[in-house]
Amino acid sequence: MKFVPTPLSPAELELQRDVRRFIAEELPADHQPGLGMGSGFDPAFSKKLAARGWVGMAVPKEFGGHARTAVDRFIVTEELLAVGAPLGAHFVADRQTAPAIVKFGSDWQREFFIPKIVAGECWFSLGMSEPDSGSDLSSVRSAARQVEGGWLLNGTKIWTSGAHRTHYFAVLCRTSPAEDKHQGLSQLIVDLRSDGVEIRPIPFLNGAHGFNEVHMSDVFVPDEMMLGEEGSGWRQVTSELAYERSGPDRFLSTFGLVKYLIAERAADGLTVEQQRAVGQLAARYWTIRQMSLSIARAIDDGGAPAVEASLVKDIGTRFEQRVIDVVRDVVEVQLRADSSSTFERLLAEAVLTGPSFTLRGGTTEVLRSIVAKGLRNV
Amino acid sequence: MSENVQEIRSALRPILADHSSPDEVVAAESAGWNSTLWSVLCEGGFATISVPEQYDGSGGSIADACAVLHELGRSASSVPFAEHALLAGWLLAIGKRSLPDGVLTVIDDPTELQVARTGDAFTVTGTARHVPWASVSAAILAILDIDDQSTAVLLPTEELQLDEQVNLAQEQRRTVVLHNVVVPAKNTWPVPADTAEQLRLRGALSRAALMAGALERATELTVRYTAEREQFGRPIGRFQAVERHVVRLAEAAQQAVMAVAVAGINAHEEIDFFDAASAKIVVGECASTGTAAAHQAHGAIGMTKEYELGQLSRRLWSWRDEYGDEREWARKLGARVSDAGAEALWPRIATG
Ligand SMILES: Cc1cc2nc3c(=O)[nH]c(=O)nc-3n(C[C@H](O)[C@H](O)[C@H](O)COP(=O)(O)OP(=O)(O)OC[C@H]3O[C@@H](n4cnc5c(N)ncnc54)[C@H](O)[C@@H]3O)c2cc1C
């Protein structure tokens, strides 16, 4: 396991300044900052970002992308997350689906999807979890059987974030029986408006509609929507993890709490406990960001730092939760869901949604098993 | 990691394996320091890394000094490298002075010292606590205010009264009592006003670097031990509950190493307050979680004085407090960060 510290180059610092200028100009004055990935769904904002070339950044030019680096994408993403910008619409397509299509997809898929994703107009959800398959993903029961010109897909996906608003989702399903349950799985790209797809909302703890249950009965999926080779779904899903797990979205969800604690309380002077909390958290943000950034750099250098990514996600997501406790420990407020103070609104939101940080994208327990295995195999 | 840092590390590894093995560490504890190792480090030119060559040092950057400290921390070595080179050597270089013979140390907290002018000389009176390696040092440096001018003072050690005190790892941390100690004017020199703060930041970074090394080594020991030790018919490392301790320790070590590496790379002539304070805070916290996890995974064997883990953890618990503990630095950093305002917080975190 290795993390190499990596300063930003002059060009990268220039990009950082560009993003800050963009935020100052484009984020509406009445923008209500949100918490990380869950900060809002704003197609117009996604398109503006795309117009700057900041969606699908790391996709090679030949496929319609901007041929920027994982570090460039990191810089854009962290700046936007730090101000709680509404990234919800394009986030999954940008983080996960675009790189997966570039890596595993067919020429047709690249030509069809990538330009739309890069334009900020084509949004994805992830169809992995099922009612009986959470951490043990390879046990999924959704299954597709081959028919003339494609596949007939049946099954139920659950916790599918954003499916009521996105265009497609990548469905992990069984496409052939196999002794080894990691074999015979594939990812099918499914149009969420297809016949046979039924999307039912599952209200989230804070009352928001984010989650869905997606039923698929005899959904026809054309052959060209098979991602990569039939049967390579497990390898694809696990190799996406390095992208999915270690980015700034895994440690910045509650940054707003610290920022608005200072913004709203510093005028009266922070108490010693509040100062200590701010100092302790600032130091940790600085360190974890460097670890997360070093993974983006390693990916650009051709590495596949999957164990490191799991370690950073575990550190980052537990930290985003700890921020809630540390901050709550130094203020005395009775939380309400409708406070006019941004700080109190974010704290309430964080209390309600915080437990999900260490569940989504792989639980703490699962990540630790991956890291422990990596440590043993040194 | 620069080539230099790599070279320093690989050159030091075998030397420390020879002279700071767990047995040597036990032996050194009764003396309060490892004098044999120090001689070897002096002969090899390691003892003055980061002190400019023109002042009789070996040259090198702060990051290079951190690499030395990392290796010393890994091997639980009790030697005065931080005080001698990174602190005293630097203070002397500010005064364009070469390194004198013998070990040098510094006074971290001079608030209980008074200085008076007597003709061409000065007399210093008062008490300084927790002065590392004072009994084996040839001179002690302190930064004192003389007529509102920040001044470095080189104190001779012959006339000092030293109380035999040690930290939790039996390393010399003497209380030094001065009764009208006379310092000739040539042994004082003016320094910039922020030198006392810079000294403390350097001290804090030195302890963070030692701790990062110790945490890295504790992780290796724990991974190895939990793979070898069997209970209930299998290696204990195969139990998820034990895996959890190992992973928490590895996470603590990796964060510590990263924090020190970034602070070291960013440090040039000056050490940045945010960087060094952050490193000391994060590494100090990691020392707490890391030692707890390492001991839990080791069971009783970790609680013996001779076993390597305990040698590391006793140092981690001591170094955690030296040159300001993580709570003190967190308070100071938090005060600065909040004074700078909410909008400045993210840009500072995303710097360097
Ligand atoms: C906000 C949010 C958004 C999500 N969005 C999506 C989405 O868009 N698409 C999607 O497919 N999924 C999504 N998920 C689901 C997420 O991927 C799962 O919650 C996660 O994989 C865990 O599965 P589970 O909830 O079924 O828990 P389970 O797997 O049932 O786990 C319950 C508990 O048991 C522990 N556990 C399970 N197995 C082991 C083991 N082998 N060793 C030790 N402990 C174990 C877990 O760590 C956990 O603590 C989302 C989840 C959340 C909270």
JSON list of C-alpha atoms in Angstrom, two decimals, chain B residues 1 5 9 12-13 16 20 63 65-77 204-222 249-261 279-280 282-284 286-287 290-291 294 308-309 311-317 319-320:
[
{"chain": "B", "resi": 1, "resn": "MET", "atom": "CA", "xyz": [9.18, 11.08, -2.68]},
{"chain": "B", "resi": 5, "resn": "VAL", "atom": "CA", "xyz": [14.58, 10.90, 0.84]},
{"chain": "B", "resi": 9, "resn": "ARG", "atom": "CA", "xyz": [15.97, 5.89, 4.22]},
{"chain": "B", "resi": 12, "resn": "LEU", "atom": "CA", "xyz": [19.74, 4.37, 7.54]},
{"chain": "B", "resi": 13, "resn": "ARG", "atom": "CA", "xyz": [17.75, 1.11, 7.65]},
{"chain": "B", "resi": 16, "resn": "LEU", "atom": "CA", "xyz": [19.39, 1.27, 12.74]},
{"chain": "B", "resi": 20, "resn": "SER", "atom": "CA", "xyz": [18.67, 0.28, 17.53]},
{"chain": "B", "resi": 63, "resn": "ALA", "atom": "CA", "xyz": [11.95, 16.90, 4.08]},
{"chain": "B", "resi": 65, "resn": "ALA", "atom": "CA", "xyz": [15.41, 15.69, 8.04]},
{"chain": "B", "resi": 66, "resn": "CYS", "atom": "CA", "xyz": [11.87, 14.30, 8.26]},
{"chain": "B", "resi": 67, "resn": "ALA", "atom": "CA", "xyz": [13.08, 11.18, 6.45]},
{"chain": "B", "resi": 68, "resn": "VAL", "atom": "CA", "xyz": [15.79, 10.71, 9.09]},
{"chain": "B", "resi": 69, "resn": "LEU", "atom": "CA", "xyz": [13.25, 11.23, 11.84]},
{"chain": "B", "resi": 70, "resn": "HIS", "atom": "CA", "xyz": [10.84, 8.78, 10.23]},
{"chain": "B", "resi": 71, "resn": "GLU", "atom": "CA", "xyz": [13.53, 6.08, 10.32]},
{"chain": "B", "resi": 72, "resn": "LEU", "atom": "CA", "xyz": [14.51, 6.96, 13.88]},
{"chain": "B", "resi": 73, "resn": "GLY", "atom": "CA", "xyz": [10.86, 6.72, 14.90]},
{"chain": "B", "resi": 74, "resn": "ARG", "atom": "CA", "xyz": [10.50, 3.32, 13.21]},
{"chain": "B", "resi": 75, "resn": "SER", "atom": "CA", "xyz": [13.35, 1.97, 15.27]},
{"chain": "B", "resi": 76, "resn": "ALA", "atom": "CA", "xyz": [12.38, 3.63, 18.57]},
{"chain": "B", "resi": 77, "resn": "SER", "atom": "CA", "xyz": [15.75, 5.38, 18.56]},
{"chain": "B", "resi": 204, "resn": "ALA", "atom": "CA", "xyz": [6.18, 19.85, 16.35]},
{"chain": "B", "resi": 205, "resn": "LEU", "atom": "CA", "xyz": [6.98, 18.60, 12.85]},
{"chain": "B", "resi": 206, "resn": "SER", "atom": "CA", "xyz": [9.95, 16.65, 14.19]},
{"chain": "B", "resi": 207, "resn": "ARG", "atom": "CA", "xyz": [7.74, 14.79, 16.63]},
{"chain": "B", "resi": 208, "resn": "ALA", "atom": "CA", "xyz": [5.12, 14.19, 13.96]},
{"chain": "B", "resi": 209, "resn": "ALA", "atom": "CA", "xyz": [7.80, 12.66, 11.72]},
{"chain": "B", "resi": 210, "resn": "LEU", "atom": "CA", "xyz": [9.08, 10.40, 14.52]},
{"chain": "B", "resi": 211, "resn": "MET", "atom": "CA", "xyz": [5.51, 9.31, 15.26]},
{"chain": "B", "resi": 212, "resn": "ALA", "atom": "CA", "xyz": [4.74, 8.59, 11.61]},
{"chain": "B", "resi": 213, "resn": "GLY", "atom": "CA", "xyz": [7.73, 6.24, 11.49]},
{"chain": "B", "resi": 214, "resn": "ALA", "atom": "CA", "xyz": [6.72, 4.54, 14.73]},
{"chain": "B", "resi": 215, "resn": "LEU", "atom": "CA", "xyz": [3.16, 4.06, 13.50]},
{"chain": "B", "resi": 216, "resn": "GLU", "atom": "CA", "xyz": [4.37, 2.58, 10.23]},
{"chain": "B", "resi": 217, "resn": "ARG", "atom": "CA", "xyz": [6.52, 0.08, 12.15]},
{"chain": "B", "resi": 218, "resn": "ALA", "atom": "CA", "xyz": [3.72, -0.73, 14.60]},
{"chain": "B", "resi": 219, "resn": "THR", "atom": "CA", "xyz": [1.53, -1.59, 11.61]},
{"chain": "B", "resi": 220, "resn": "GLU", "atom": "CA", "xyz": [4.12, -3.99, 10.20]},
{"chain": "B", "resi": 221, "resn": "LEU", "atom": "CA", "xyz": [4.48, -5.67, 13.57]},
{"chain": "B", "resi": 222, "resn": "THR", "atom": "CA", "xyz": [0.74, -6.00, 13.99]},
{"chain": "B", "resi": 249, "resn": "LEU", "atom": "CA", "xyz": [-3.93, 1.04, 12.70]},
{"chain": "B", "resi": 250, "resn": "ALA", "atom": "CA", "xyz": [-2.94, 0.98, 9.03]},
{"chain": "B", "resi": 251, "resn": "GLU", "atom": "CA", "xyz": [-5.26, 3.92, 8.39]},
{"chain": "B", "resi": 252, "resn": "ALA", "atom": "CA", "xyz": [-3.71, 5.85, 11.26]},
{"chain": "B", "resi": 253, "resn": "ALA", "atom": "CA", "xyz": [-0.21, 5.13, 9.97]},
{"chain": "B", "resi": 254, "resn": "GLN", "atom": "CA", "xyz": [-1.01, 6.09, 6.37]},
{"chain": "B", "resi": 255, "resn": "GLN", "atom": "CA", "xyz": [-2.60, 9.37, 7.42]},
{"chain": "B", "resi": 256, "resn": "ALA", "atom": "CA", "xyz": [0.36, 10.16, 9.65]},
{"chain": "B", "resi": 257, "resn": "VAL", "atom": "CA", "xyz": [2.87, 9.45, 6.90]},
{"chain": "B", "resi": 258, "resn": "MET", "atom": "CA", "xyz": [0.92, 11.55, 4.41]},
{"chain": "B", "resi": 259, "resn": "ALA", "atom": "CA", "xyz": [0.54, 14.52, 6.77]},
{"chain": "B", "resi": 260, "resn": "VAL", "atom": "CA", "xyz": [4.27, 14.61, 7.51]},
{"chain": "B", "resi": 261, "resn": "ALA", "atom": "CA", "xyz": [5.23, 14.10, 3.87]},
{"chain": "B", "resi": 279, "resn": "ALA", "atom": "CA", "xyz": [0.60, 17.44, 10.90]},
{"chain": "B", "resi": 280, "resn": "LYS", "atom": "CA", "xyz": [1.01, 17.50, 14.68]},
{"chain": "B", "resi": 282, "resn": "VAL", "atom": "CA", "xyz": [-3.42, 14.56, 12.79]},
{"chain": "B", "resi": 283, "resn": "VAL", "atom": "CA", "xyz": [-0.41, 12.49, 13.76]},
{"chain": "B", "resi": 284, "resn": "GLY", "atom": "CA", "xyz": [-1.11, 12.99, 17.45]},
{"chain": "B", "resi": 286, "resn": "CYS", "atom": "CA", "xyz": [-3.43, 8.87, 14.88]},
{"chain": "B", "resi": 287, "resn": "ALA", "atom": "CA", "xyz": [-0.96, 7.96, 17.63]},
{"chain": "B", "resi": 290, "resn": "GLY", "atom": "CA", "xyz": [-3.10, 3.55, 16.35]},
{"chain": "B", "resi": 291, "resn": "THR", "atom": "CA", "xyz": [-1.61, 2.51, 19.69]},
{"chain": "B", "resi": 294, "resn": "ALA", "atom": "CA", "xyz": [-2.15, -2.20, 17.96]},
{"chain": "B", "resi": 308, "resn": "GLU", "atom": "CA", "xyz": [9.06, -3.91, 20.24]},
{"chain": "B", "resi": 309, "resn": "LEU", "atom": "CA", "xyz": [5.46, -2.68, 20.16]},
{"chain": "B", "resi": 311, "resn": "GLN", "atom": "CA", "xyz": [8.89, 0.49, 22.84]},
{"chain": "B", "resi": 312, "resn": "LEU", "atom": "CA", "xyz": [7.09, 2.22, 20.00]},
{"chain": "B", "resi": 313, "resn": "SER", "atom": "CA", "xyz": [3.89, 2.99, 21.85]},
{"chain": "B", "resi": 314, "resn": "ARG", "atom": "CA", "xyz": [5.64, 4.50, 24.88]},
{"chain": "B", "resi": 315, "resn": "ARG", "atom": "CA", "xyz": [7.43, 6.84, 22.49]},
{"chain": "B", "resi": 316, "resn": "LEU", "atom": "CA", "xyz": [4.24, 7.62, 20.60]},
{"chain": "B", "resi": 317, "resn": "TRP", "atom": "CA", "xyz": [2.55, 8.59, 23.86]},
{"chain": "B", "resi": 319, "resn": "TRP", "atom": "CA", "xyz": [6.09, 12.44, 21.38]},
{"chain": "B", "resi": 320, "resn": "ARG", "atom": "CA", "xyz": [2.36, 13.10, 21.09]}
]
